[in-house]
Tab-separated table of C-alpha atoms in Angstrom:
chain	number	residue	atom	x	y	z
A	1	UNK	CA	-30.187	-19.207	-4.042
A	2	UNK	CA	-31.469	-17.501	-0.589
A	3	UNK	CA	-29.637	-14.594	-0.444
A	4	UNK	CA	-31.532	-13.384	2.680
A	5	UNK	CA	-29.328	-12.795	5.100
A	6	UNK	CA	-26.857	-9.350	5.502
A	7	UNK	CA	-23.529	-10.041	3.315
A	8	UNK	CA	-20.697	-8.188	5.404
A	9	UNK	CA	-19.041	-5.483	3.028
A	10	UNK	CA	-16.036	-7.071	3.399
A	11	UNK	CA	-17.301	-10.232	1.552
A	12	UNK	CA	-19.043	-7.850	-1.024
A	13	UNK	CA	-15.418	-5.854	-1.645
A	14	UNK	CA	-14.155	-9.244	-2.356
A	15	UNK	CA	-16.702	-10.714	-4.723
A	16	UNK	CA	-15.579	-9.250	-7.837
A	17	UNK	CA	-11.849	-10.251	-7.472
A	18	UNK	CA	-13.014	-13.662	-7.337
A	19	UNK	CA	-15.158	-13.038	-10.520
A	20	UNK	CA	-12.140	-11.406	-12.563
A	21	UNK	CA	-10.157	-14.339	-11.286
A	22	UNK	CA	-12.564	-16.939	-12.200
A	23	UNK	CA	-12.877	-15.318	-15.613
A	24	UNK	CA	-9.171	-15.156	-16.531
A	25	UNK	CA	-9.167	-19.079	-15.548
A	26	UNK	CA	-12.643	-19.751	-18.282
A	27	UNK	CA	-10.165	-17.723	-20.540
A	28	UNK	CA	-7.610	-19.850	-20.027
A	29	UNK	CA	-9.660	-23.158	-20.612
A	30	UNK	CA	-9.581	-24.196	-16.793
A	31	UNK	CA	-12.721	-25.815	-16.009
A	32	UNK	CA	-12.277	-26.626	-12.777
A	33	UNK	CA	-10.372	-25.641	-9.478
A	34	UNK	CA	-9.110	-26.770	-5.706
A	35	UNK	CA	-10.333	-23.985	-3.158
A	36	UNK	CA	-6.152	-24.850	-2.609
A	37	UNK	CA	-5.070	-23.969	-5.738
A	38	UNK	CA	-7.361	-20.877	-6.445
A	39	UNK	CA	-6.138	-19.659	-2.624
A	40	UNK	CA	-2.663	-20.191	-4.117
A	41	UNK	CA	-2.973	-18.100	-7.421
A	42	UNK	CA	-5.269	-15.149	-5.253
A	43	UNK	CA	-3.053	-14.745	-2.256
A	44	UNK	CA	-5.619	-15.560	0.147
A	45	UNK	CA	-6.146	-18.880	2.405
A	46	UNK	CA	-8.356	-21.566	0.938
A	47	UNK	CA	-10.543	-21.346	4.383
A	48	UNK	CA	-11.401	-17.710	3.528
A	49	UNK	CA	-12.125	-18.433	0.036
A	50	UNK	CA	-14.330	-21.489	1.393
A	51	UNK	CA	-15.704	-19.191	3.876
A	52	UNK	CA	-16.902	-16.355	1.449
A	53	UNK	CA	-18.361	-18.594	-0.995
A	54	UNK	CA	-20.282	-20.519	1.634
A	55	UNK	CA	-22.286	-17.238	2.186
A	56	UNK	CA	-23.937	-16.833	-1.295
A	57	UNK	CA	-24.564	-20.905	-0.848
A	58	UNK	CA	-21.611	-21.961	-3.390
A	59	UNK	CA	-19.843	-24.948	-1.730
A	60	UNK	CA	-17.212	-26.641	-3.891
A	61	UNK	CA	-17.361	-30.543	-3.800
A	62	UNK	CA	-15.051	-32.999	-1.608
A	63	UNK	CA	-11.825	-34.392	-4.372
A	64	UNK	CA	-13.446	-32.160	-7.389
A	65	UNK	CA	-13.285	-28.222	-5.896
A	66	UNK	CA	-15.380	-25.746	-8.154
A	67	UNK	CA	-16.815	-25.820	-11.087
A	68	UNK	CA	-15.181	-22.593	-12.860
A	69	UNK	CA	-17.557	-22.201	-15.028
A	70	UNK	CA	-20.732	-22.444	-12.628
A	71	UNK	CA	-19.057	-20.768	-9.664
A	72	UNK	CA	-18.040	-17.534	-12.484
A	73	UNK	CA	-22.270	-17.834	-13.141
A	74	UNK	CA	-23.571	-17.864	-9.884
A	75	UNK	CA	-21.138	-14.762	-8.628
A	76	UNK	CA	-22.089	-12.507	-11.447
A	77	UNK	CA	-25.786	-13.559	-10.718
A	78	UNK	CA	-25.446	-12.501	-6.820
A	79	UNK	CA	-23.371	-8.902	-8.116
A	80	UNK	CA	-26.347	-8.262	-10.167
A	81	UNK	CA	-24.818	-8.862	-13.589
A	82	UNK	CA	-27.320	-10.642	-15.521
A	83	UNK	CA	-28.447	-7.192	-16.876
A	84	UNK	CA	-27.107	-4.338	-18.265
A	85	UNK	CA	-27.156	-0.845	-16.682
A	86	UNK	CA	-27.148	2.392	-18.339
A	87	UNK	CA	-24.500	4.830	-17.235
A	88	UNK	CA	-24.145	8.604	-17.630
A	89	UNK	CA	-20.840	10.686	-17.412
A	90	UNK	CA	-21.038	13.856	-15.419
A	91	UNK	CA	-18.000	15.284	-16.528
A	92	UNK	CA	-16.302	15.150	-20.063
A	93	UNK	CA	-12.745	15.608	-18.717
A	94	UNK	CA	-9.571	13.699	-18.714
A	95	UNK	CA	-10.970	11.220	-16.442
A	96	UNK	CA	-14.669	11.469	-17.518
A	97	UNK	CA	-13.244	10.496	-20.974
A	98	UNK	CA	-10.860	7.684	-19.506
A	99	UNK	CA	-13.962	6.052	-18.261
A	100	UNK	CA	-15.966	6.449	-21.391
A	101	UNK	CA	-13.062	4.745	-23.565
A	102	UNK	CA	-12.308	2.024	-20.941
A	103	UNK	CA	-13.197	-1.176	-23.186
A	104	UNK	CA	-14.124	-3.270	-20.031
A	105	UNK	CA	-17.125	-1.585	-18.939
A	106	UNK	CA	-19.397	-2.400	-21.842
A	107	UNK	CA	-18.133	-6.321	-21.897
A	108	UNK	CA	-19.302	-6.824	-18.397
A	109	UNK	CA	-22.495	-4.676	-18.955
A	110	UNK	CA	-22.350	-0.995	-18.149
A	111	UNK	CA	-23.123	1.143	-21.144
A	112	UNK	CA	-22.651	4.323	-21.246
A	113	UNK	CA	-25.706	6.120	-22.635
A	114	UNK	CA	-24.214	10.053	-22.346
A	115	UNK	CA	-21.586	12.444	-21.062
A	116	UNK	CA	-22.552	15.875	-19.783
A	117	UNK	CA	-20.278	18.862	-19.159
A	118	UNK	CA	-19.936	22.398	-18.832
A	119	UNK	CA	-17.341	23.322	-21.256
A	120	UNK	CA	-19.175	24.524	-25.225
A	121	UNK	CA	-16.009	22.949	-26.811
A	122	UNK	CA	-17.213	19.560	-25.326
A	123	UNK	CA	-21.061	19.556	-25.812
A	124	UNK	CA	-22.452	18.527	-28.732
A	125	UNK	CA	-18.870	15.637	-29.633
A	126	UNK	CA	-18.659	12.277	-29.082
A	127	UNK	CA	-16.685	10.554	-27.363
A	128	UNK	CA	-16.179	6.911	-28.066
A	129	UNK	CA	-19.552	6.890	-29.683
A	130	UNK	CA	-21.148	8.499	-26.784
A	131	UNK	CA	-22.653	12.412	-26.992
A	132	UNK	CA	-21.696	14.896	-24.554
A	133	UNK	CA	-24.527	17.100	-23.796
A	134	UNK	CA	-24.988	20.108	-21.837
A	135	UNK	CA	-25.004	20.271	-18.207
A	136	UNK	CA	-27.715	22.723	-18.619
A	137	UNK	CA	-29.832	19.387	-19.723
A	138	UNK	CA	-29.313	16.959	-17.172
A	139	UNK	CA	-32.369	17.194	-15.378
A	140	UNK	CA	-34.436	16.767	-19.053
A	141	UNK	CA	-32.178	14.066	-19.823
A	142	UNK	CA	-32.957	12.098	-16.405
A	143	UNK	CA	-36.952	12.923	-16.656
A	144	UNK	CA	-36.850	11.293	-20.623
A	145	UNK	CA	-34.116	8.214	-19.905
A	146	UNK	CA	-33.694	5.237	-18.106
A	147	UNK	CA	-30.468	5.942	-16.211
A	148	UNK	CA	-29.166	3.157	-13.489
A	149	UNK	CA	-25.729	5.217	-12.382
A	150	UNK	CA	-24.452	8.507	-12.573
A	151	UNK	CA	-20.804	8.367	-12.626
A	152	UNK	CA	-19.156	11.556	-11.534
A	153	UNK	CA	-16.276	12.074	-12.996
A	154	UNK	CA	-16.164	16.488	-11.801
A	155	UNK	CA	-14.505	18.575	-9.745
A	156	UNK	CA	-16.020	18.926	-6.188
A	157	UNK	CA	-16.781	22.016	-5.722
A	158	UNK	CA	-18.971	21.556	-8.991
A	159	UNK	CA	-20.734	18.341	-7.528
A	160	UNK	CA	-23.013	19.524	-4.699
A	161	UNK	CA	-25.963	21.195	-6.937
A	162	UNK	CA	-25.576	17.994	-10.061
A	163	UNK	CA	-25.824	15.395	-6.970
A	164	UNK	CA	-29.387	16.971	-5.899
A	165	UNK	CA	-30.517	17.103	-9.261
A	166	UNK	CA	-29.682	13.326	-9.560
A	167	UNK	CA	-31.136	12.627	-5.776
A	168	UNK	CA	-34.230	14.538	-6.984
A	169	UNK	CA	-34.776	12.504	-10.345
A	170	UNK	CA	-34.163	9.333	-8.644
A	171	UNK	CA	-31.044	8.469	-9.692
A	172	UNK	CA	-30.102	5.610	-7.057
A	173	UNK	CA	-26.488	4.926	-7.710
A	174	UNK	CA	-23.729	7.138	-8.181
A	175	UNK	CA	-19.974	6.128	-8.641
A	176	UNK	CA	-18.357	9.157	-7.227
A	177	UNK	CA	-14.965	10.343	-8.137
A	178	UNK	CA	-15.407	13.615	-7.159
A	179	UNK	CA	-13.198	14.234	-4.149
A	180	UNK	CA	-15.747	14.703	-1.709
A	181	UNK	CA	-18.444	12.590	0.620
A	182	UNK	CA	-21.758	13.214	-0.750
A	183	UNK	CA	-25.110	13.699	1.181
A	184	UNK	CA	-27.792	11.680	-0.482
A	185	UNK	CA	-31.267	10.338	0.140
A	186	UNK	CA	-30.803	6.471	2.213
A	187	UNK	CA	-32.138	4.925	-0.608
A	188	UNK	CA	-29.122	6.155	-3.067
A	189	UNK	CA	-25.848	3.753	-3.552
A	190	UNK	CA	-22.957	5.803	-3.671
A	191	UNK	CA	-19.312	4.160	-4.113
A	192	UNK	CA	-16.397	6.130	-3.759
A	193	UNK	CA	-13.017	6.425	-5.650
A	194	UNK	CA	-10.990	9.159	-3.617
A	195	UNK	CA	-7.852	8.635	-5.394
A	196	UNK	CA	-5.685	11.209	-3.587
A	197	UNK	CA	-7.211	9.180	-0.519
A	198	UNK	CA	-5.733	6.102	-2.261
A	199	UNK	CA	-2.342	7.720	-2.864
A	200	UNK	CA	-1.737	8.844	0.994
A	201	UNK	CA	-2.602	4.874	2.026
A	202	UNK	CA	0.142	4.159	-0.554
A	203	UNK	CA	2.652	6.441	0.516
A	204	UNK	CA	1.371	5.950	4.668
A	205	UNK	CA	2.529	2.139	3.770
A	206	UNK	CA	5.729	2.454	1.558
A	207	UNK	CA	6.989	4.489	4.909
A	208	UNK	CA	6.026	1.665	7.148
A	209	UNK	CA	6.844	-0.593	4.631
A	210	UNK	CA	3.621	-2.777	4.704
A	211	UNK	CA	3.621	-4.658	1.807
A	212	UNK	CA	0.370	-6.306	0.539
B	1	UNK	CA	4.819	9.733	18.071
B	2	UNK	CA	5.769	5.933	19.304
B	3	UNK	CA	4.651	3.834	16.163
B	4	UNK	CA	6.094	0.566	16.863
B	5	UNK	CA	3.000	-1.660	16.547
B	6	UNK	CA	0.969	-3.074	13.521
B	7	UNK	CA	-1.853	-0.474	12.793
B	8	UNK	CA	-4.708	-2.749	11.151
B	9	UNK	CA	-5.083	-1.810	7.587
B	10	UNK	CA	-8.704	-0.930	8.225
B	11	UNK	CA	-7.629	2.111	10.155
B	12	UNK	CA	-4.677	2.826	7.578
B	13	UNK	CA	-7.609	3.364	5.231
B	14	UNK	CA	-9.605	5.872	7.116
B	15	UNK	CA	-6.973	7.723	7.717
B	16	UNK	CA	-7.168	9.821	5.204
B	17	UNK	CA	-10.694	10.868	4.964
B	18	UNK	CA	-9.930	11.829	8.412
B	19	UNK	CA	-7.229	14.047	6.737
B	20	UNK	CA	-9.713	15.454	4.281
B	21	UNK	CA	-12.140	16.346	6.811
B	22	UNK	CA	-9.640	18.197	8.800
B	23	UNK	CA	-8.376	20.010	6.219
B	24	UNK	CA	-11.972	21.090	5.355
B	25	UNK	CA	-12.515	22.099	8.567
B	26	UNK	CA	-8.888	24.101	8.701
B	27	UNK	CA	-9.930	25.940	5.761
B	28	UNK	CA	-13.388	27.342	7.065
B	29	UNK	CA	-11.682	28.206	9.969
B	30	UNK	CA	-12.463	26.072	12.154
B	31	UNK	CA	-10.437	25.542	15.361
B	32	UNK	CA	-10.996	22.689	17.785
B	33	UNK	CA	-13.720	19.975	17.392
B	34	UNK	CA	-14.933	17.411	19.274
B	35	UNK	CA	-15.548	13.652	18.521
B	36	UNK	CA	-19.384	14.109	18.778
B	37	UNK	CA	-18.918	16.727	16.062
B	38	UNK	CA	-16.574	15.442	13.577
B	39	UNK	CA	-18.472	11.787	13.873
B	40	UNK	CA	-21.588	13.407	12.826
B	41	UNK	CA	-20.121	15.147	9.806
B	42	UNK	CA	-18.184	12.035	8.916
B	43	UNK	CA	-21.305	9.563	9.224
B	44	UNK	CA	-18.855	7.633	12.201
B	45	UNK	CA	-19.474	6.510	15.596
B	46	UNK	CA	-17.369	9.148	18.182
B	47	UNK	CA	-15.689	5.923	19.676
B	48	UNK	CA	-15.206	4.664	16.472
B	49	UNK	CA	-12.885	8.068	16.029
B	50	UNK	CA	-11.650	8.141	19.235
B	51	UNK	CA	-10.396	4.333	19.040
B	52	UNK	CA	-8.798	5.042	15.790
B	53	UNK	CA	-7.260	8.248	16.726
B	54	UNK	CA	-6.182	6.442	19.950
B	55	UNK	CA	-3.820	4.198	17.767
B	56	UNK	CA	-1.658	7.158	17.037
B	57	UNK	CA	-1.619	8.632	20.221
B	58	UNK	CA	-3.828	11.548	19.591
B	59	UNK	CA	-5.744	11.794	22.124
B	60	UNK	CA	-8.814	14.701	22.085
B	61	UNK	CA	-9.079	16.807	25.524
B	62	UNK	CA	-11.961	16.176	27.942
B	63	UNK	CA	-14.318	19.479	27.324
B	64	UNK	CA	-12.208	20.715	24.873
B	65	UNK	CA	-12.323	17.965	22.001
B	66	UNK	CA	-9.537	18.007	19.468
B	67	UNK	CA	-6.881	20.802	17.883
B	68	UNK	CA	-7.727	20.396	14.422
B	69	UNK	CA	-4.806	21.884	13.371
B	70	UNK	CA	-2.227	19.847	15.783
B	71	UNK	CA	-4.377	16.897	14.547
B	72	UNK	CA	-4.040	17.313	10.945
B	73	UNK	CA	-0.360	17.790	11.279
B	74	UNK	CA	-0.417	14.698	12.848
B	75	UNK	CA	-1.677	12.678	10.574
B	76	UNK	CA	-0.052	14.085	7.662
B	77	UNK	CA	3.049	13.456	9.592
B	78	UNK	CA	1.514	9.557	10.086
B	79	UNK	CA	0.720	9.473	6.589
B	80	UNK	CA	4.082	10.519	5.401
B	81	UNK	CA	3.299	13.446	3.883
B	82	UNK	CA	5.798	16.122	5.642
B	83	UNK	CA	8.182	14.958	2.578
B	84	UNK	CA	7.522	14.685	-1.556
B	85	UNK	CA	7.267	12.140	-3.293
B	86	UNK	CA	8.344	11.530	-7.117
B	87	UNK	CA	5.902	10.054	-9.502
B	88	UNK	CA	5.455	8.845	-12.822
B	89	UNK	CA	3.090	7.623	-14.831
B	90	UNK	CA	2.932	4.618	-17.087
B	91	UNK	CA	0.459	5.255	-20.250
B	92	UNK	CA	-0.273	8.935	-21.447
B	93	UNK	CA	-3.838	7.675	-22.020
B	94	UNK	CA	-6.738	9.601	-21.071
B	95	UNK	CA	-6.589	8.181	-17.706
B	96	UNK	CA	-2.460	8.651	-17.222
B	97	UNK	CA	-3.917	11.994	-18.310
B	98	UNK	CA	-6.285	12.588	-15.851
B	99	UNK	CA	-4.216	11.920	-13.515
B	100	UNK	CA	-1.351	13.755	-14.666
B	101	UNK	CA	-3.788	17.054	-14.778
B	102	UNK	CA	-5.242	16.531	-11.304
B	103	UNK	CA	-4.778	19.510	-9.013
B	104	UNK	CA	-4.894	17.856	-5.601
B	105	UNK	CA	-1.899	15.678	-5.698
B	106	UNK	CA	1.191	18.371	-6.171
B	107	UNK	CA	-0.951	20.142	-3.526
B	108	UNK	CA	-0.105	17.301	-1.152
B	109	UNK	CA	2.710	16.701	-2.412
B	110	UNK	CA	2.935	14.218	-5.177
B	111	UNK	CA	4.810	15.415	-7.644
B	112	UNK	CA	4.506	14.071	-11.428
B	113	UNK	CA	8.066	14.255	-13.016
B	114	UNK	CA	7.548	12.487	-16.020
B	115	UNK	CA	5.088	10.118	-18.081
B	116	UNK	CA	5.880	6.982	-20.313
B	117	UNK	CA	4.065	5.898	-23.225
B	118	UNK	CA	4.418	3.443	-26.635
B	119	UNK	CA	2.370	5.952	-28.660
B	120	UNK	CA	5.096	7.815	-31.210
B	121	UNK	CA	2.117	11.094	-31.320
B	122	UNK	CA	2.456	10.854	-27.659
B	123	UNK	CA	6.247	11.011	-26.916
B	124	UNK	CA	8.037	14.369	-26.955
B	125	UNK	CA	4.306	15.922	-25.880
B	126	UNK	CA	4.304	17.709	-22.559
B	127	UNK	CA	0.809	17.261	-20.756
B	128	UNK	CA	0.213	19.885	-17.842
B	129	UNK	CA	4.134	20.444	-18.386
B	130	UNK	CA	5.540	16.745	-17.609
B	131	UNK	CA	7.475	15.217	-20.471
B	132	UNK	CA	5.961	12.080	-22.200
B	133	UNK	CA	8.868	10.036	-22.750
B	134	UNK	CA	8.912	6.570	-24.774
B	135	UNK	CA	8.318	3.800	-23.083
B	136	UNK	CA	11.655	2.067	-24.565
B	137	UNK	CA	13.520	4.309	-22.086
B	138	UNK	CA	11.790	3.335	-19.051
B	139	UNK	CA	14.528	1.433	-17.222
B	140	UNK	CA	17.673	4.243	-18.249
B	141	UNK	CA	14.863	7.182	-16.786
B	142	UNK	CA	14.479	5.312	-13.285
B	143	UNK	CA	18.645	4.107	-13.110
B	144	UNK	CA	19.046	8.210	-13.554
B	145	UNK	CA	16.139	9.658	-11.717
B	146	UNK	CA	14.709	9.480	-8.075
B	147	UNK	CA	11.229	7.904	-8.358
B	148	UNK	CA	9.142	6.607	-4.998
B	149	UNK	CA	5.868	5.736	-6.915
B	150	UNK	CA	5.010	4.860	-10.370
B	151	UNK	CA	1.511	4.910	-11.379
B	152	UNK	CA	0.039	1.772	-13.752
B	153	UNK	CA	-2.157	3.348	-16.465
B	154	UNK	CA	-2.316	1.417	-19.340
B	155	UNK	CA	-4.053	-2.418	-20.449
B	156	UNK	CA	-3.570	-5.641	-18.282
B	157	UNK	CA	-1.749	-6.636	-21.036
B	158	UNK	CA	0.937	-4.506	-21.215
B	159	UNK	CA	1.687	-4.514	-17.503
B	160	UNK	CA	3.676	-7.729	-16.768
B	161	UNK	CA	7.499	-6.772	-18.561
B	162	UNK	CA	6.861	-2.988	-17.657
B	163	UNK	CA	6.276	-4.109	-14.077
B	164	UNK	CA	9.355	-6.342	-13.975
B	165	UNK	CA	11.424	-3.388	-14.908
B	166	UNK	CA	9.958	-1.458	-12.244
B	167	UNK	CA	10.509	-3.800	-9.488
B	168	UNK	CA	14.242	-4.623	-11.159
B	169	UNK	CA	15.551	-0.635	-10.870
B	170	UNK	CA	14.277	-0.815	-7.531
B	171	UNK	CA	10.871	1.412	-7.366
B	172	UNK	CA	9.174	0.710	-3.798
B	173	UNK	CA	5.620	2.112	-4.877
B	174	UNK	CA	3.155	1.330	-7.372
B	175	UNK	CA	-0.489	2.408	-7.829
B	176	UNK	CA	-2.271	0.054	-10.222
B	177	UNK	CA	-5.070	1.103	-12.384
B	178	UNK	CA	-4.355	-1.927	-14.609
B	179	UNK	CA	-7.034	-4.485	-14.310
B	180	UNK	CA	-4.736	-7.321	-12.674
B	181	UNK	CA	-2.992	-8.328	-9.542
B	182	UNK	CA	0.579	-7.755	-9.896
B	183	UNK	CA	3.691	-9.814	-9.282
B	184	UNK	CA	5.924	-8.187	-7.126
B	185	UNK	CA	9.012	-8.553	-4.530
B	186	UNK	CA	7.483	-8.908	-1.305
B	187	UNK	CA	9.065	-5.082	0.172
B	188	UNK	CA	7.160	-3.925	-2.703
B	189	UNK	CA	3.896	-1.681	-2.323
B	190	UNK	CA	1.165	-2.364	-4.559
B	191	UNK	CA	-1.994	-0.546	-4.131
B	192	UNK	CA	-4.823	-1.507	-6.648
B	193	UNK	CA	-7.812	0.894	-7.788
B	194	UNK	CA	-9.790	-1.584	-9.879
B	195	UNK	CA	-12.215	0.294	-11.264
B	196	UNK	CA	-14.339	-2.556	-12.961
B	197	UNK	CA	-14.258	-4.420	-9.593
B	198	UNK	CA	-15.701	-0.737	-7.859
B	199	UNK	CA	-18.050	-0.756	-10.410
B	200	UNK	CA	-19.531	-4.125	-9.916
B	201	UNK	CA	-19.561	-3.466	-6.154
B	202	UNK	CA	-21.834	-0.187	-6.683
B	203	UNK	CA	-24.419	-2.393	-8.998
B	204	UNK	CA	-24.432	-5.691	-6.382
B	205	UNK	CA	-25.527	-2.795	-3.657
B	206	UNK	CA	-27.454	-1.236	-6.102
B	207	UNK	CA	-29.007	-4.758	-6.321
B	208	UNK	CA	-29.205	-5.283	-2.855
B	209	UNK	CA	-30.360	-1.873	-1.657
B	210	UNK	CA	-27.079	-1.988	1.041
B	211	UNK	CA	-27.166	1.984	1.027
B	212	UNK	CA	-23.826	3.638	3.071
């Protein structure tokens, strides 16, 4: 696989929808599918499909389409799947906790190693096997673990002095759900989930009545 | 405000960080900005924010630069937000919860009115004062209630009847936190925040050292 060449985001966004669909299909015992058929069941034409696949060198075959089960292999090799990443939790909270319990994560290889947070009734539990530790701590825990991604799951006006502490230890990827664009070092990954920015697109298109 | 042609959804999307930044900008008391300006605090190109803004018909003032004010209103007023909008939630799990507790979204208008769940230590409970109702009384809450949006927390595999119901009694807007595509009428508004598929996004760039 030469995977030299600049992947447009748009492809990337798209990547793991094809994964979870390819995955529900191995579920279901397909083994095999028509770029047709899997454009039919993903609401997408069969030239895109054939298009985005073509980029990481997966090209189905002329009368047999893809292999499921190889084409599911070869897209979690290219999203960086064949190993597991440790995750920390800034932020013990509702959502901070939703993230923690979310079965998912650890099946597809994210583990979450620890939980920090402000509030003494937190520190020191567990949630879902996982110990919430002081905020207080975060740079110590950083310096003595391995940690891939730094979810935060806090308010923002809490997340400008924890993002330089993870900048500073070297965190390089941070899933942000704090509601603010953070200023990081080039080098650091940061994907956003503003979900009141994901609510006004909703309610911007059930006025206009866009549907998907 | 002449809005009679397809905006692409691309610009949809930006809109509201646009929003965000304005309001950021209203509340330290800032006046007027130009597109030089507000591109470098938003990491854009200027044309890149005047082409978008263009689309709406807000156009900035040579030497002057833009009303922030007038041009938040604007948007909102794009974005639908000079009305309220009635929400519920589906699953009183930690993330229903999270979501439930979240400041931002009564601030701009989203209003939670009540919560639905299958758990019998859940139902009756009031969680940042919306009722948790059973699930079982889903379809007789929305034939006697005004809802616009109902939010999708709970496991792919309890979405599929409680989604049918939905789109039955009529609802025009769902946000989906359930790890699936959904089925739904075509005047139907579906948008998705798939975490797991964010997730695996962050660790292909993380991968792939495709920094923002």
């Amino acid at each position: 696989m030469v995977n030299d060449k600049r992947i447009s985001d748009a492809v990337i966004k798209r990547l793991p929808r094809y994964y979870r669909y390819l995955c529900d299909l191995l579920d279901s015992g397909v083994t095999r599918i028509s770029s047709g058929e899997l454009s039919r069941r993903m609401g997408v034409t069969a030239s895109q499909i054939r298009q985005d696949l073509n980029n990481f060198g997966c090209f189905g075959q002329q009368g047999y389409g893809y292999n499921v089960e190889l084409l599911s292999n070869e897209i979690r090799k290219i999203l960086g799947m064949v190993r597991t990443y440790n995750l920390i939790i800034i932020g013990a909270g509702n959502l901070g906790q939703a993230l923690c319990n979310y079965q998912n994560f650890a099946k597809r290889g994210y583990i979450f190693t620890a939980m920090f947070d402000i509030n003494p009734d937190l520190i020191g539990t567990t949630i879902n096997g996982v110990k919430v530790y002081d905020i207080a701590d975060l740079r110590k825990y950083l310096q003595e673990n391995e940690v891939d991604i730094a979810a935060l799951a806090l308010p923002r006006s809490n997340s400008r002095p924890i993002v330089q502490i993870l900048d500073e230890e070297g965190i390089k990827g941070i899933w942000n759900f704090s509601h603010v664009d953070l200023k990081v070092s080039p080098d650091v990954v940061v994907e956003n989930v503003h979900l009141t920015d994901s609510l006004m697109t909703l309610s911007y298109r059930l006025n206009n009545q866009v549907g998907e």
